[in-house]
Short mmCIF file of C-alpha atoms in Angstrom, two decimals:
data_model
loop_
_atom_site.label_atom_id
_atom_site.label_comp_id
_atom_site.label_asym_id
_atom_site.label_seq_id
_atom_site.Cartn_x
_atom_site.Cartn_y
_atom_site.Cartn_z
CA MET A 1 -18.49 7.10 13.95
CA ALA A 2 -18.64 4.49 11.18
CA ARG A 3 -15.62 2.29 9.77
CA TRP A 4 -15.26 4.09 7.15
CA HIS A 5 -14.85 7.16 8.77
CA VAL A 6 -11.79 5.42 10.76
CA LEU A 7 -10.70 4.30 7.44
CA LEU A 8 -10.69 7.70 5.93
CA ILE A 9 -9.40 9.68 8.63
CA ILE A 10 -6.17 7.65 8.96
CA GLY A 11 -6.21 7.16 5.06
CA LEU A 12 -6.00 11.09 4.77
CA ALA A 13 -3.32 11.53 7.62
CA GLY A 14 -1.34 9.23 5.16
CA ILE A 15 -2.11 11.75 2.32
CA ALA A 16 -1.27 15.00 4.67
CA SER A 17 1.89 13.41 4.99
CA LEU A 18 3.24 13.67 1.75
CA LEU A 19 3.76 17.14 2.79
CA LEU A 20 6.49 16.28 4.33
CA ALA A 21 8.29 14.78 1.30
CA SER A 22 10.83 16.51 -0.46
CA PHE A 23 8.74 17.13 -3.98
CA ASP A 24 11.25 19.39 -5.09
CA GLN A 25 13.51 16.91 -5.73
CA LEU A 26 11.41 15.58 -8.89
CA ALA A 27 10.15 19.26 -9.69
CA PRO A 28 12.64 22.05 -12.01
CA GLY A 29 13.08 25.26 -11.35
CA PRO A 30 11.69 27.16 -8.02
CA GLN A 31 11.05 25.48 -5.00
CA LEU A 32 7.20 24.59 -4.76
CA SER A 33 4.99 26.92 -2.77
CA PHE A 34 2.80 25.01 0.28
CA ALA A 35 0.02 25.85 -1.83
CA MET A 36 1.38 24.22 -4.70
CA ARG A 37 1.99 20.90 -2.61
CA LEU A 38 -1.54 21.21 -0.98
CA LEU A 39 -2.42 20.86 -4.87
CA ILE A 40 -0.44 17.50 -5.78
CA LEU A 41 -2.23 16.03 -2.66
CA ILE A 42 -6.06 16.45 -4.11
CA GLN A 43 -5.70 13.61 -6.83
CA PRO A 44 -4.18 10.89 -4.09
CA ALA A 45 -6.87 12.47 -1.73
CA ILE A 46 -9.88 11.81 -3.81
CA LEU A 47 -8.76 8.61 -4.75
CA THR A 48 -8.51 7.39 -1.25
CA VAL A 49 -12.12 8.49 -0.83
CA ALA A 50 -13.09 6.50 -3.62
CA ALA A 51 -11.14 3.68 -2.39
CA VAL A 52 -12.56 3.67 1.10
CA ALA A 53 -16.13 3.95 -0.47
CA THR A 54 -15.65 1.13 -2.76
CA GLY A 55 -14.49 -1.23 -0.37
CA GLN A 56 -17.04 -0.54 2.56
CA ALA A 57 -19.59 -1.29 -0.30
CA LEU A 58 -17.74 -4.14 -1.85
CA ALA A 59 -15.42 -5.92 0.88
CA VAL A 60 -17.76 -7.28 3.23
CA ARG A 61 -19.91 -9.21 0.72
CA THR A 62 -16.87 -11.22 -0.41
CA GLY A 63 -15.88 -11.55 2.82
CA LEU A 64 -13.12 -9.41 3.55
CA ALA A 65 -12.76 -7.29 6.54
CA ALA A 66 -11.24 -4.87 8.76
CA PRO A 67 -12.14 -6.85 12.24
CA LEU A 68 -9.98 -4.65 14.36
CA VAL A 69 -11.59 -1.08 12.91
CA ASP A 70 -14.97 -2.84 13.68
CA SER A 71 -14.21 -4.69 17.04
CA TRP A 72 -13.07 -1.37 18.21
CA LEU A 73 -15.55 0.81 17.42
CA GLN A 74 -18.41 -2.14 18.88
CA GLY A 75 -16.34 -1.96 21.97
CA ALA A 76 -15.42 -5.32 21.53
CA ASN A 77 -12.10 -6.94 22.95
CA LEU A 78 -9.66 -6.54 20.69
CA ARG A 79 -6.96 -8.72 21.99
CA PRO A 80 -7.99 -11.91 20.17
CA ILE A 81 -8.22 -10.33 16.99
CA LEU A 82 -4.67 -9.07 17.48
CA ARG A 83 -3.43 -12.22 18.63
CA LYS A 84 -4.04 -13.58 15.35
CA GLN A 85 -3.12 -10.75 12.97
CA ALA A 86 0.53 -9.90 14.71
CA PRO A 87 2.27 -12.92 14.38
CA PRO A 88 1.57 -13.46 10.46
CA ALA A 89 1.73 -9.35 9.83
CA LEU A 90 5.46 -8.70 11.80
CA ALA A 91 6.56 -12.07 10.05
CA ALA A 92 5.66 -10.90 6.59
CA GLY A 93 6.80 -6.97 7.60
CA LEU A 94 10.00 -8.51 8.62
CA ALA A 95 10.51 -10.43 5.71
CA VAL A 96 9.50 -7.90 3.53
CA GLY A 97 11.79 -5.59 5.54
CA LEU A 98 14.85 -7.43 4.25
CA LEU A 99 13.62 -7.76 0.49
CA MET A 100 13.38 -3.63 1.16
CA SER A 101 16.51 -3.28 2.17
CA ALA A 102 18.23 -5.77 0.05
CA TYR A 103 16.35 -3.99 -3.08
CA SER A 104 17.78 -0.33 -2.15
CA SER A 105 21.28 -1.53 -0.95
CA LEU A 106 22.65 -4.33 -3.26
CA ILE A 107 19.71 -4.92 -6.18
CA LEU A 108 19.03 -1.71 -7.26
CA PRO A 109 22.55 0.02 -7.48
CA SER A 110 23.61 -3.05 -9.55
CA VAL A 111 21.55 -2.24 -11.88
CA THR A 112 20.60 1.43 -12.00
CA ASP A 113 23.20 4.21 -13.50
CA ALA A 114 25.25 6.70 -11.39
CA VAL A 115 22.86 9.60 -12.32
CA THR A 116 19.23 7.74 -12.03
CA MET A 117 20.70 6.09 -8.55
CA ALA A 118 21.21 9.80 -7.21
CA LYS A 119 18.35 11.40 -8.42
CA MET A 120 16.31 8.16 -6.50
CA THR A 121 18.27 8.77 -3.40
CA ALA A 122 18.14 12.11 -3.47
CA PHE A 123 13.95 12.11 -3.34
CA ASN A 124 13.71 12.11 0.87
CA VAL A 125 10.89 10.43 2.12
CA PRO A 126 10.69 10.21 6.31
CA LEU A 127 10.10 7.24 7.82
CA VAL A 128 6.59 9.36 9.06
CA THR A 129 5.65 9.27 5.47
CA ARG A 130 6.48 5.71 4.80
CA ILE A 131 4.30 4.40 7.59
CA LEU A 132 1.39 6.83 7.31
CA TYR A 133 1.32 6.78 3.79
CA GLY A 134 2.72 3.22 2.81
CA GLY A 135 1.83 1.59 5.40
CA ILE A 136 -1.80 2.82 5.76
CA THR A 137 -2.84 4.78 2.73
CA GLU A 138 -1.19 2.29 0.19
CA GLU A 139 -3.32 -0.80 2.15
CA ILE A 140 -6.66 1.11 1.92
CA LEU A 141 -5.98 2.52 -1.74
CA THR A 142 -4.67 -1.05 -3.01
CA ARG A 143 -6.21 -4.02 -0.61
CA TRP A 144 -9.29 -1.74 0.70
CA GLY A 145 -10.33 -0.43 -2.32
CA LEU A 146 -8.76 -2.33 -5.65
CA MET A 147 -8.61 -5.89 -4.37
CA SER A 148 -12.34 -5.41 -2.64
CA LEU A 149 -13.24 -4.15 -6.18
CA PHE A 150 -11.67 -7.17 -8.24
CA ALA A 151 -12.67 -9.82 -6.19
CA TRP A 152 -16.22 -8.62 -6.40
CA ALA A 153 -16.10 -8.04 -9.60
CA LEU A 154 -14.87 -12.50 -10.33
CA TRP A 155 -17.61 -13.29 -7.98
CA ARG A 156 -19.90 -11.46 -10.11
CA MET A 157 -18.49 -12.83 -13.20
CA ALA A 158 -18.51 -16.22 -11.49
CA GLY A 159 -21.83 -16.27 -11.17
CA LYS A 160 -22.09 -15.38 -7.23
CA GLY A 161 -21.33 -18.40 -6.01
CA LYS A 162 -19.45 -19.47 -3.57
CA LEU A 163 -15.59 -17.29 -3.50
CA LEU A 164 -13.62 -20.19 -4.60
CA PRO A 165 -9.66 -19.70 -2.70
CA SER A 166 -8.73 -19.20 -6.69
CA LEU A 167 -10.95 -15.88 -7.23
CA LEU A 168 -9.66 -14.37 -4.31
CA TRP A 169 -5.42 -15.07 -5.78
CA ALA A 170 -6.77 -13.68 -8.66
CA ALA A 171 -8.35 -10.38 -6.90
CA ILE A 172 -4.68 -10.55 -4.93
CA THR A 173 -2.50 -11.06 -8.13
CA MET A 174 -4.31 -8.21 -9.81
CA ALA A 175 -3.93 -5.83 -6.97
CA ALA A 176 0.20 -6.51 -6.58
CA ALA A 177 0.21 -6.10 -10.07
CA LEU A 178 -1.32 -2.26 -9.93
CA PHE A 179 0.59 -1.62 -6.98
CA ALA A 180 4.07 -2.67 -8.63
CA ALA A 181 2.50 -0.36 -11.77
CA GLY A 182 1.79 2.04 -9.12
CA HIS A 183 5.42 2.61 -8.94
CA LEU A 184 6.27 3.22 -11.96
CA PRO A 185 5.47 6.75 -12.52
CA PHE A 186 8.31 8.34 -9.96
CA LEU A 187 10.73 6.38 -11.97
CA PHE A 188 10.03 7.99 -15.14
CA ALA A 189 9.61 11.15 -13.52
CA ILE A 190 13.49 11.34 -12.90
CA THR A 191 14.66 9.48 -15.84
CA SER A 192 12.88 9.04 -19.10
CA GLN A 193 14.64 6.26 -19.81
CA PRO A 194 15.15 3.56 -17.85
CA ARG A 195 16.49 0.20 -18.04
CA PRO A 196 13.98 -2.31 -18.84
CA LEU A 197 15.93 -3.89 -16.13
CA LEU A 198 15.78 -1.34 -13.86
CA ILE A 199 11.84 -1.60 -14.60
CA ILE A 200 11.72 -5.36 -14.14
CA VAL A 201 13.48 -4.97 -10.39
CA ILE A 202 11.12 -2.20 -9.46
CA LEU A 203 8.09 -4.38 -10.46
CA LEU A 204 9.00 -7.24 -8.72
CA ALA A 205 10.78 -5.57 -5.48
CA ASN A 206 6.78 -3.65 -5.50
CA PHE A 207 4.81 -7.12 -6.50
CA ILE A 208 6.12 -9.43 -4.39
CA PRO A 209 4.92 -7.96 -1.08
CA GLY A 210 1.43 -6.67 -2.63
CA LEU A 211 1.29 -10.56 -2.93
CA LEU A 212 1.84 -11.06 1.37
CA PHE A 213 0.03 -8.03 2.04
CA GLY A 214 -3.10 -9.14 0.30
CA TRP A 215 -3.09 -12.53 1.32
CA LEU A 216 -2.69 -11.00 4.50
CA PHE A 217 -5.67 -8.66 3.99
CA TRP A 218 -8.13 -11.91 3.28
CA ARG A 219 -6.67 -14.12 5.66
CA ARG A 220 -6.61 -12.11 8.61
CA GLY A 221 -8.22 -7.99 8.11
CA LEU A 222 -7.19 -5.12 6.23
CA GLU A 223 -5.47 -4.26 9.66
CA ALA A 224 -2.49 -7.13 9.52
CA ALA A 225 -1.51 -6.14 5.96
CA ILE A 226 -1.32 -2.22 7.29
CA PHE A 227 0.83 -3.74 10.64
CA SER A 228 2.82 -5.46 8.08
CA HIS A 229 3.42 -2.83 5.31
CA ALA A 230 4.15 -0.76 7.87
CA PHE A 231 6.23 -2.82 9.93
CA ALA A 232 8.31 -3.59 6.81
CA HIS A 233 9.14 0.05 6.41
CA CYS A 234 10.61 0.25 10.19
CA VAL A 235 12.70 -3.01 9.42
CA ASN A 236 13.65 -1.61 6.17
CA ALA A 237 14.99 1.78 8.36
CA LEU A 238 16.46 -0.09 10.83
CA VAL A 239 18.99 -2.28 9.10
CA SER A 240 19.68 0.03 5.89
#
C-alpha cells in the first residue's frame, strides 16, 4: 500500500459520511432517495481523487508531507512524529473549536435574521460527518491538494530556487481563502439574498482556521492539520 492509497481511502470515507447529513433540508420537494444521495456525492468524490493525486505529485517537491502515514507504511516508530504533531494540533484545535462555538452561539445569531438562522440550524450534520468529512476530507482537498498546488506553482514562478517562507504563506492564504469561499454555496442554498455582514462573518470564521491548519500542514505535516480540524469539531460539540 502506498501513501496515496491511504489518503484516498480516508478521504472517500469522509465523502461517504455525508450520507448521514440531512440533505433534504436543502432540497425542496419530496425526500431524497438513497440513489439521489449517492449521485450528490459523485462530484466531491472526484475532487477528492484529484486532490490526492495532486498532493501525491506536488507536495514533496515543496517540502510538504504526510510524515505519520509515511512512517506507518514503512513500519517505523510513530511516537516521535506524534510528539511533534500532537501538541500544536491540539492547541490549535482547541482554539478553533472555541471560535466555532462562539461563532455559532454568539456571532452568527447577531448578524442573521431569524428565518435564515432557523434554516441553517435545521441542516443537521452528525459529529461523525464533521470529523470524517470536515476533519479529514476537507484537509485532503484544501491542504494536500490546493495548498500543495499553490506552493508548487509559486515555486515554479519564482524560478525553482529555494522555497521561501513568504511563498508558503501565500499558498496557505490562497488555500484558506478558497476554503472559506467553499462554505458560501451552503449559505446561498438556503437564502438567495444573505446580508453582506453575514457573508463576511462566514468567510472570516473559516479563513482564520484555514490559516492555522495550513501552518500546521507546512510545519508539522498533513496529519497535524487533520488532527486539529477534527479535534476542533469535537471541542465545538462539547461546549455548544
